[in-house]
CSV table of C-alpha atoms in Angstrom, one decimal:
chain,number,residue,atom,x,y,z
A,1,MET,CA,-105.7,187.5,202.7
A,2,ASN,CA,-106.3,190.7,203.8
A,3,ARG,CA,-103.8,193.7,206.0
A,4,LEU,CA,-105.7,192.8,209.6
A,5,VAL,CA,-105.8,188.7,209.3
A,6,ARG,CA,-101.7,189.3,207.8
A,7,ILE,CA,-100.9,190.9,210.9
A,8,LEU,CA,-102.8,188.9,213.6
A,9,THR,CA,-101.1,185.6,211.8
A,10,LEU,CA,-97.8,187.7,212.1
A,11,LEU,CA,-98.4,188.9,215.3
A,12,ALA,CA,-99.0,185.1,216.2
A,13,THR,CA,-95.7,183.4,214.4
A,14,ILE,CA,-93.3,186.7,215.8
A,15,ALA,CA,-94.3,186.0,219.3
A,16,LEU,CA,-92.9,182.6,218.8
A,17,LEU,CA,-89.5,184.7,218.9
A,18,GLY,CA,-89.9,185.8,222.5
A,19,ALA,CA,-86.2,187.7,223.5
A,20,CYS,CA,-84.3,185.8,221.2
A,21,SER,CA,-81.9,188.8,221.4
A,22,GLY,CA,-79.2,187.6,223.8
A,23,THR,CA,-79.0,190.1,226.4
A,24,PRO,CA,-75.7,191.3,227.5
A,25,ALA,CA,-75.9,192.6,231.0
A,26,SER,CA,-78.1,191.7,234.0
A,27,SER,CA,-79.2,195.6,233.7
A,28,ALA,CA,-80.0,195.8,230.5
A,29,PRO,CA,-82.5,198.6,229.6
A,30,SER,CA,-85.5,198.3,230.0
A,31,SER,CA,-88.9,196.5,228.1
A,32,ALA,CA,-90.9,199.3,228.5
A,33,PRO,CA,-91.4,201.1,225.3
A,34,SER,CA,-92.4,204.4,226.3
A,35,THR,CA,-88.8,205.1,228.4
A,36,ALA,CA,-86.5,205.6,225.6
A,37,PRO,CA,-82.3,207.5,225.6
A,38,SER,CA,-82.5,211.3,225.3
A,39,SER,CA,-82.5,212.9,221.7
A,40,GLN,CA,-80.3,215.1,223.2
A,41,PRO,CA,-76.2,214.6,222.1
A,42,SER,CA,-74.4,213.4,225.3
A,43,THR,CA,-72.0,216.0,226.0
A,44,SER,CA,-68.8,213.5,227.0
A,45,ALA,CA,-69.3,211.0,223.9
A,46,ALA,CA,-69.9,213.8,221.6
A,47,ALA,CA,-66.5,216.0,223.4
A,48,SER,CA,-64.7,212.5,222.4
A,49,VAL,CA,-65.7,212.5,218.6
A,50,ALA,CA,-64.7,215.6,218.6
A,51,ALA,CA,-61.4,215.5,220.2
A,52,SER,CA,-60.2,212.2,218.1
A,53,GLY,CA,-61.6,213.7,215.0
A,54,SER,CA,-63.7,211.0,214.1
A,55,ALA,CA,-64.5,209.7,210.8
A,56,ALA,CA,-68.5,210.0,210.9
A,57,ALA,CA,-67.5,214.0,211.1
A,58,SER,CA,-65.8,214.1,207.4
A,59,GLY,CA,-68.5,211.6,206.0
A,60,ASP,CA,-70.2,215.1,205.2
A,61,ILE,CA,-71.4,214.3,201.7
A,62,THR,CA,-75.0,216.0,200.7
A,63,LEU,CA,-78.1,214.0,200.4
A,64,PRO,CA,-81.0,214.5,199.4
A,65,PRO,CA,-83.2,215.7,201.8
A,66,PRO,CA,-85.8,213.1,203.5
A,67,GLU,CA,-89.3,213.1,202.9
A,68,VAL,CA,-90.2,211.8,206.5
A,69,THR,CA,-88.1,213.3,209.6
A,70,ASP,CA,-89.8,212.1,212.4
A,71,LEU,CA,-89.2,208.4,213.1
A,72,LYS,CA,-90.4,206.1,215.7
A,73,LEU,CA,-87.2,203.0,215.7
A,74,GLY,CA,-87.0,199.8,218.4
A,75,VAL,CA,-84.1,198.7,219.1
A,76,ALA,CA,-84.9,194.6,220.4
A,77,ALA,CA,-82.1,194.6,222.4
A,78,PHE,CA,-78.8,196.4,223.4
A,79,ILE,CA,-75.8,194.6,221.9
A,80,ILE,CA,-72.8,195.9,220.7
A,81,GLY,CA,-74.3,195.4,217.4
A,82,ASN,CA,-77.0,198.7,217.8
A,83,GLU,CA,-75.0,200.2,219.4
A,84,PRO,CA,-74.3,202.4,216.4
A,85,PRO,CA,-77.5,204.3,216.3
A,86,TYR,CA,-76.9,205.5,219.6
A,87,ILE,CA,-73.7,206.9,218.3
A,88,ALA,CA,-75.9,208.2,215.8
A,89,GLN,CA,-77.7,210.2,218.1
A,90,ASP,CA,-75.2,210.8,220.2
A,91,THR,CA,-72.8,213.1,217.9
A,92,GLY,CA,-75.4,214.4,216.3
A,93,VAL,CA,-75.2,212.5,213.0
A,94,PHE,CA,-79.4,211.8,212.6
A,95,THR,CA,-79.3,215.9,213.1
A,96,LYS,CA,-76.9,216.2,210.8
A,97,ARG,CA,-79.1,213.9,208.2
A,98,GLY,CA,-81.8,216.0,209.1
A,99,LEU,CA,-84.0,213.0,211.2
A,100,LYS,CA,-85.3,213.1,214.2
A,101,VAL,CA,-84.6,209.3,216.1
A,102,GLU,CA,-86.6,208.2,218.8
A,103,LEU,CA,-84.6,205.2,220.3
A,104,ILE,CA,-87.8,203.1,221.7
A,105,PRO,CA,-85.6,199.6,223.1
A,106,PHE,CA,-87.4,196.9,223.9
A,107,GLU,CA,-86.4,192.9,225.4
A,108,GLY,CA,-86.0,190.6,222.0
A,109,ASP,CA,-87.1,191.2,218.4
A,110,GLY,CA,-90.0,189.2,219.2
A,111,PRO,CA,-91.5,192.9,220.9
A,112,ALA,CA,-90.0,194.5,219.0
A,113,GLY,CA,-91.9,192.8,215.7
A,114,GLN,CA,-95.1,192.7,217.7
A,115,ALA,CA,-94.2,196.4,217.9
A,116,LEU,CA,-93.7,197.1,213.8
A,117,ALA,CA,-96.2,194.7,213.0
A,118,ALA,CA,-99.0,196.6,214.4
A,119,GLY,CA,-97.2,200.1,212.9
A,120,GLN,CA,-96.2,200.6,216.6
A,121,ILE,CA,-93.1,201.9,215.4
A,122,ASP,CA,-91.0,203.1,211.5
A,123,GLY,CA,-88.6,199.8,211.6
A,124,ALA,CA,-86.6,197.9,214.2
A,125,PHE,CA,-83.3,197.1,214.9
A,126,MET,CA,-83.1,193.5,215.0
A,127,GLY,CA,-82.1,189.4,213.6
A,128,GLY,CA,-83.1,188.5,210.7
A,129,GLY,CA,-85.6,185.3,212.3
A,130,PRO,CA,-88.3,187.6,212.3
A,131,VAL,CA,-87.6,189.4,208.9
A,132,LEU,CA,-87.9,185.9,207.0
A,133,SER,CA,-90.7,185.1,209.7
A,134,ALA,CA,-92.7,188.7,208.8
A,135,ASN,CA,-91.9,187.5,204.8
A,136,ALA,CA,-93.6,184.4,205.0
A,137,ALA,CA,-96.7,185.4,206.8
A,138,GLY,CA,-97.9,188.5,204.2
A,139,GLU,CA,-95.7,191.5,205.9
A,140,PRO,CA,-92.3,192.0,203.9
A,141,LEU,CA,-90.0,193.8,205.5
A,142,ARG,CA,-86.4,194.1,204.4
A,143,ILE,CA,-83.3,194.5,205.7
A,144,VAL,CA,-81.4,197.6,204.9
A,145,PHE,CA,-77.9,198.1,206.5
A,146,ASN,CA,-76.9,195.0,208.9
A,147,MET,CA,-74.9,196.4,211.7
A,148,LEU,CA,-73.3,192.6,213.0
A,149,ALA,CA,-73.1,189.9,210.9
A,150,VAL,CA,-71.0,188.0,213.6
A,151,PRO,CA,-72.1,185.3,216.4
A,152,THR,CA,-71.3,187.0,219.7
A,153,ASP,CA,-72.1,184.1,221.6
A,154,SER,CA,-70.5,181.4,223.1
A,155,ILE,CA,-72.0,177.6,224.2
A,156,VAL,CA,-71.2,177.4,227.8
A,157,THR,CA,-71.1,174.0,230.1
A,158,PRO,CA,-69.6,173.1,233.3
A,159,VAL,CA,-66.0,172.5,232.7
A,160,ALA,CA,-67.2,168.6,233.0
A,161,ILE,CA,-68.5,168.7,229.4
A,162,LYS,CA,-65.0,169.3,226.9
A,163,SER,CA,-66.1,167.5,224.0
A,164,ALA,CA,-69.4,167.2,221.6
A,165,ASP,CA,-69.6,163.9,222.5
A,166,ASP,CA,-69.8,164.5,226.1
A,167,LEU,CA,-72.7,166.8,225.0
A,168,ARG,CA,-74.7,164.1,223.3
A,169,GLY,CA,-78.4,164.0,225.0
A,170,LYS,CA,-77.4,166.8,227.4
A,171,LYS,CA,-80.1,169.5,228.0
A,172,ILE,CA,-79.2,172.8,226.0
A,173,ALA,CA,-81.2,176.1,227.3
A,174,ILE,CA,-82.9,178.5,224.4
A,175,SER,CA,-85.4,182.2,224.9
A,176,THR,CA,-87.3,180.9,222.0
A,177,PHE,CA,-87.3,178.4,218.8
A,178,GLY,CA,-86.6,180.2,216.0
A,179,GLY,CA,-85.0,182.9,218.0
A,180,ASP,CA,-81.5,184.3,218.0
A,181,SER,CA,-79.8,181.7,220.5
A,182,HIS,CA,-81.9,178.8,218.4
A,183,THR,CA,-80.3,179.8,215.8
A,184,SER,CA,-76.9,180.5,217.8
A,185,VAL,CA,-77.2,176.6,218.7
A,186,VAL,CA,-78.2,174.9,216.0
A,187,THR,CA,-74.6,177.3,214.4
A,188,ALA,CA,-72.5,176.2,217.5
A,189,LEU,CA,-73.8,172.2,217.0
A,190,LYS,CA,-73.4,172.2,213.1
A,191,ALA,CA,-69.5,173.2,213.9
A,192,LEU,CA,-69.3,170.5,216.6
A,193,GLY,CA,-70.6,168.1,214.1
A,194,LEU,CA,-73.6,167.5,215.8
A,195,GLN,CA,-77.4,167.6,214.8
A,196,GLN,CA,-80.4,168.5,216.4
A,197,SER,CA,-81.8,165.9,217.6
A,198,ASP,CA,-78.3,164.9,219.1
A,199,VAL,CA,-79.1,167.4,222.5
A,200,THR,CA,-82.9,168.3,224.3
A,201,ILE,CA,-83.2,171.8,223.4
A,202,VAL,CA,-85.4,173.6,225.8
A,203,GLN,CA,-87.2,176.9,225.8
A,204,VAL,CA,-86.2,179.0,229.0
A,205,GLY,CA,-86.2,182.9,228.3
A,206,GLY,CA,-83.8,185.6,227.5
A,207,GLN,CA,-79.5,185.4,228.2
A,208,SER,CA,-80.1,185.8,232.4
A,209,ASP,CA,-82.6,182.9,232.2
A,210,ARG,CA,-80.8,180.9,230.3
A,211,TYR,CA,-77.4,181.8,232.3
A,212,ALA,CA,-79.0,180.8,235.5
A,213,ALA,CA,-80.6,177.5,234.4
A,214,VAL,CA,-76.4,176.2,233.3
A,215,GLN,CA,-75.6,177.6,236.6
A,216,SER,CA,-78.1,175.4,238.4
A,217,GLY,CA,-77.9,172.5,236.6
A,218,ALA,CA,-81.4,172.6,234.9
A,219,VAL,CA,-79.3,172.7,231.8
A,220,GLN,CA,-76.2,171.4,231.1
A,221,GLY,CA,-75.4,174.1,227.9
A,222,ALA,CA,-76.6,177.3,227.1
A,223,PRO,CA,-75.3,180.4,224.5
A,224,VAL,CA,-74.1,183.5,226.5
A,225,GLU,CA,-71.7,186.5,225.6
A,226,GLY,CA,-70.5,189.1,226.9
A,227,ILE,CA,-69.5,187.4,230.0
A,228,THR,CA,-65.6,187.1,230.8
A,229,ASP,CA,-63.6,183.7,231.6
A,230,ASP,CA,-62.8,184.4,234.5
A,231,GLU,CA,-66.3,185.2,235.8
A,232,LEU,CA,-67.2,181.4,233.8
A,233,ALA,CA,-64.2,179.9,235.6
A,234,LYS,CA,-65.6,181.1,238.9
A,235,LEU,CA,-68.2,179.3,238.5
A,236,GLY,CA,-66.8,176.1,236.9
A,237,LEU,CA,-68.0,176.8,233.0
A,238,HIS,CA,-66.1,177.1,230.1
A,239,ARG,CA,-66.7,178.0,226.6
A,240,LEU,CA,-67.5,174.5,224.5
A,241,ILE,CA,-67.3,176.9,221.8
A,242,ASP,CA,-66.9,180.5,221.1
A,243,LEU,CA,-68.8,181.2,217.8
A,244,ARG,CA,-67.2,184.5,217.5
A,245,GLN,CA,-64.1,182.9,215.6
A,246,SER,CA,-66.1,180.6,213.8
A,247,GLY,CA,-66.5,182.8,210.2
A,248,LEU,CA,-70.1,182.4,209.9
A,249,ARG,CA,-72.2,185.1,209.3
A,250,LEU,CA,-75.6,186.1,210.3
A,251,VAL,CA,-78.1,188.7,210.6
A,252,ARG,CA,-77.5,190.1,214.5
A,253,ALA,CA,-78.8,194.2,213.9
A,254,GLY,CA,-80.1,194.7,210.8
A,255,LEU,CA,-82.2,197.2,210.1
A,256,ALA,CA,-85.8,196.4,209.2
A,257,LEU,CA,-87.9,198.7,207.3
A,258,PRO,CA,-91.3,197.8,206.1
A,259,ALA,CA,-91.3,197.3,202.0
A,260,ASP,CA,-94.1,199.7,201.5
A,261,PHE,CA,-92.2,202.8,203.8
A,262,ILE,CA,-89.3,202.4,201.9
A,263,ALA,CA,-90.7,202.5,198.3
A,264,LYS,CA,-92.7,206.1,199.9
A,265,ASN,CA,-89.4,206.7,201.0
A,266,PRO,CA,-86.7,206.8,199.7
A,267,ASN,CA,-84.8,209.7,200.8
A,268,THR,CA,-85.5,208.8,203.9
A,269,THR,CA,-83.6,205.5,204.1
A,270,LEU,CA,-80.6,206.6,202.2
A,271,ASN,CA,-79.9,208.9,205.5
A,272,LEU,CA,-80.8,206.4,208.3
A,273,VAL,CA,-78.6,204.4,206.7
A,274,ALA,CA,-76.3,206.5,206.5
A,275,ALA,CA,-76.5,207.2,210.2
A,276,LEU,CA,-75.8,203.7,210.4
A,277,MET,CA,-72.5,203.5,207.8
A,278,GLU,CA,-71.1,206.1,210.5
A,279,GLY,CA,-72.5,205.7,213.8
A,280,GLU,CA,-70.9,202.3,213.0
A,281,HIS,CA,-67.7,203.3,211.2
A,282,THR,CA,-67.6,205.7,215.4
A,283,MET,CA,-67.9,202.7,217.4
A,284,LEU,CA,-65.0,200.7,215.3
A,285,THR,CA,-62.4,203.3,215.0
A,286,ASP,CA,-63.2,205.0,218.8
A,287,HIS,CA,-63.1,202.6,221.3
A,288,ASP,CA,-62.7,204.6,224.1
A,289,LEU,CA,-66.3,205.7,222.7
A,290,ALA,CA,-67.3,202.7,221.9
A,291,VAL,CA,-67.1,201.7,225.8
A,292,GLN,CA,-68.5,204.9,227.1
A,293,GLU,CA,-71.8,204.4,225.0
A,294,PHE,CA,-72.5,201.3,226.1
A,295,MET,CA,-71.8,201.9,229.8
A,296,LYS,CA,-73.6,205.3,229.6
A,297,VAL,CA,-76.8,202.8,227.4
A,298,GLY,CA,-76.3,199.6,228.8
A,299,SER,CA,-75.8,200.5,232.4
A,300,VAL,CA,-73.0,199.0,232.8
A,301,GLU,CA,-69.2,199.3,234.6
A,302,LYS,CA,-66.4,199.7,232.2
A,303,GLU,CA,-65.4,196.1,233.2
A,304,GLU,CA,-68.4,194.9,231.9
A,305,ALA,CA,-68.6,197.3,228.7
A,306,GLU,CA,-65.1,196.2,228.1
A,307,ALA,CA,-66.1,192.6,227.8
A,308,ASN,CA,-69.6,193.5,225.4
A,309,VAL,CA,-67.2,195.9,223.5
A,310,ASP,CA,-65.0,193.0,222.2
A,311,PRO,CA,-61.9,193.1,220.1
A,312,ILE,CA,-62.7,189.8,218.2
A,313,VAL,CA,-66.1,191.0,217.4
A,314,LEU,CA,-65.1,194.2,216.3
A,315,ASP,CA,-62.1,193.2,213.6
A,316,GLN,CA,-64.8,190.5,211.6
A,317,ILE,CA,-67.4,193.9,210.8
A,318,ASP,CA,-68.3,195.0,207.8
A,319,PRO,CA,-68.6,198.3,207.7
A,320,THR,CA,-70.3,198.3,205.0
A,321,GLY,CA,-72.9,197.1,206.6
A,322,ARG,CA,-74.3,194.6,202.8
A,323,VAL,CA,-76.7,191.3,203.9
A,324,THR,CA,-76.1,188.2,201.4
A,325,ASP,CA,-78.3,185.2,200.8
A,326,ALA,CA,-76.0,183.5,203.3
A,327,MET,CA,-76.1,185.3,205.9
A,328,LEU,CA,-79.8,184.4,206.7
A,329,ASP,CA,-79.2,180.7,205.8
A,330,LEU,CA,-78.8,179.5,209.2
A,331,GLN,CA,-81.9,181.0,210.6
A,332,LYS,CA,-83.9,180.2,208.2
A,333,GLU,CA,-83.1,176.4,209.5
A,334,ALA,CA,-84.2,177.2,213.1
A,335,LEU,CA,-87.1,179.8,212.3
A,336,VAL,CA,-88.4,176.5,210.2
A,337,VAL,CA,-88.8,174.3,213.7
A,338,ALA,CA,-91.7,177.0,214.6
A,339,ASN,CA,-93.2,178.1,210.9
A,340,GLU,CA,-92.6,175.8,208.0
A,341,ALA,CA,-93.8,178.6,206.0
A,342,VAL,CA,-90.4,180.0,206.4
A,343,SER,CA,-89.1,178.0,203.8
A,344,ASN,CA,-91.0,179.1,201.4
A,345,VAL,CA,-88.9,182.6,202.2
A,346,LYS,CA,-86.0,183.7,199.7
A,347,SER,CA,-83.3,184.9,201.8
A,348,SER,CA,-82.9,187.5,199.0
A,349,ASP,CA,-86.5,188.8,199.2
A,350,THR,CA,-86.0,190.3,203.2
A,351,TYR,CA,-83.2,192.8,202.1
A,352,THR,CA,-81.8,195.2,200.0
A,353,ASN,CA,-78.4,197.0,200.0
A,354,GLN,CA,-79.6,199.4,196.9
A,355,PHE,CA,-79.1,202.7,199.2
A,356,ILE,CA,-75.3,200.8,200.3
A,357,ASP,CA,-74.6,200.9,197.0
A,358,GLN,CA,-75.9,203.7,196.7
A,359,LEU,CA,-73.9,205.8,198.9
A,360,ASP,CA,-71.1,203.7,197.3
A,361,GLN,CA,-71.4,206.0,194.1
A,362,LEU,CA,-72.1,209.6,195.9
A,363,GLY,CA,-69.0,209.1,197.7
A,364,LEU,CA,-69.6,208.4,201.5
A,365,ILE,CA,-67.5,204.8,202.0
A,366,LYS,CA,-64.6,206.4,200.6
A,367,ALA,CA,-65.1,210.2,202.8
A,368,LEU,CA,-65.4,207.7,205.7
A,369,GLY,CA,-62.1,205.4,204.4
A,370,ILE,CA,-63.9,202.2,204.3
A,371,THR,CA,-61.6,199.7,202.9
A,372,GLN,CA,-64.7,197.1,200.9
């Protein structure tokens, strides 16, 4: 299969994903890829890091210079797991690593995956679903660092639905079949002892659409994130199950790069992973900066940012960014509904921890004080 046919196949497949990553705030970044956050460091953010003695500043180990320095990286949706690259940008970590990175926002994994397949961007921060789909279509992508393994959705329902039995036969909204929201529903149903066939799963759209659908009664359940219990209660809704506390692990916000890019630019990849590790560690150790950055990038008020910079989630993040086969298994189960070819993809072929291992050997993990 020539490259053009593979790309067209991939675009047709990945379009089914749509905006699969739930947007945590109604005022999420614009989907227009022509606008990106400024590459200039944020004065207040930088000052906060300096004042706190952030560990990012202590990760000054010498790395080989990158082969490519100017990069365009897509951000599938601005959720807490995708905050580290913005912190790395605003605190000068990318610059320290010899990189000039443009972060380009998209609304969901689908559009970001399409742009990556078309060569419009060099890599993308997105979930495991599009990576699996790309490999199934013959376009090898590799996840090199995963910034969020914790499911952050809750399945919200009217308060009258109190149990798994109450949910049987009801409608549950997702963005698109095979996307992150679908994975959240599959995960929740398993935890509740239900199968997909026990409910009716309907494609509705992004988080704001799903949330509106459950409020209107068009559906009786939907996966959402970043919404407070008080807000839910005011609308007569509650969390039937909170996946933040499920103990399950997924690839929610991984940096995916084409395999040939990695092969040609191993030092660039190494420096990228180092910068993300430093940015994530700063996010985990400086709560005030994390809230401030979420307010800035998400264009939300402090209360909403606090709800998204969730201690329950942050306490469960693996700061080394490693990926395992098990993280991708549930995503494969959701994806096969839309694309049976995904079942033939080996999870181990869709990621590599080699750069994390290399940084460990070079001493970055120790320099940052990360306990593995």
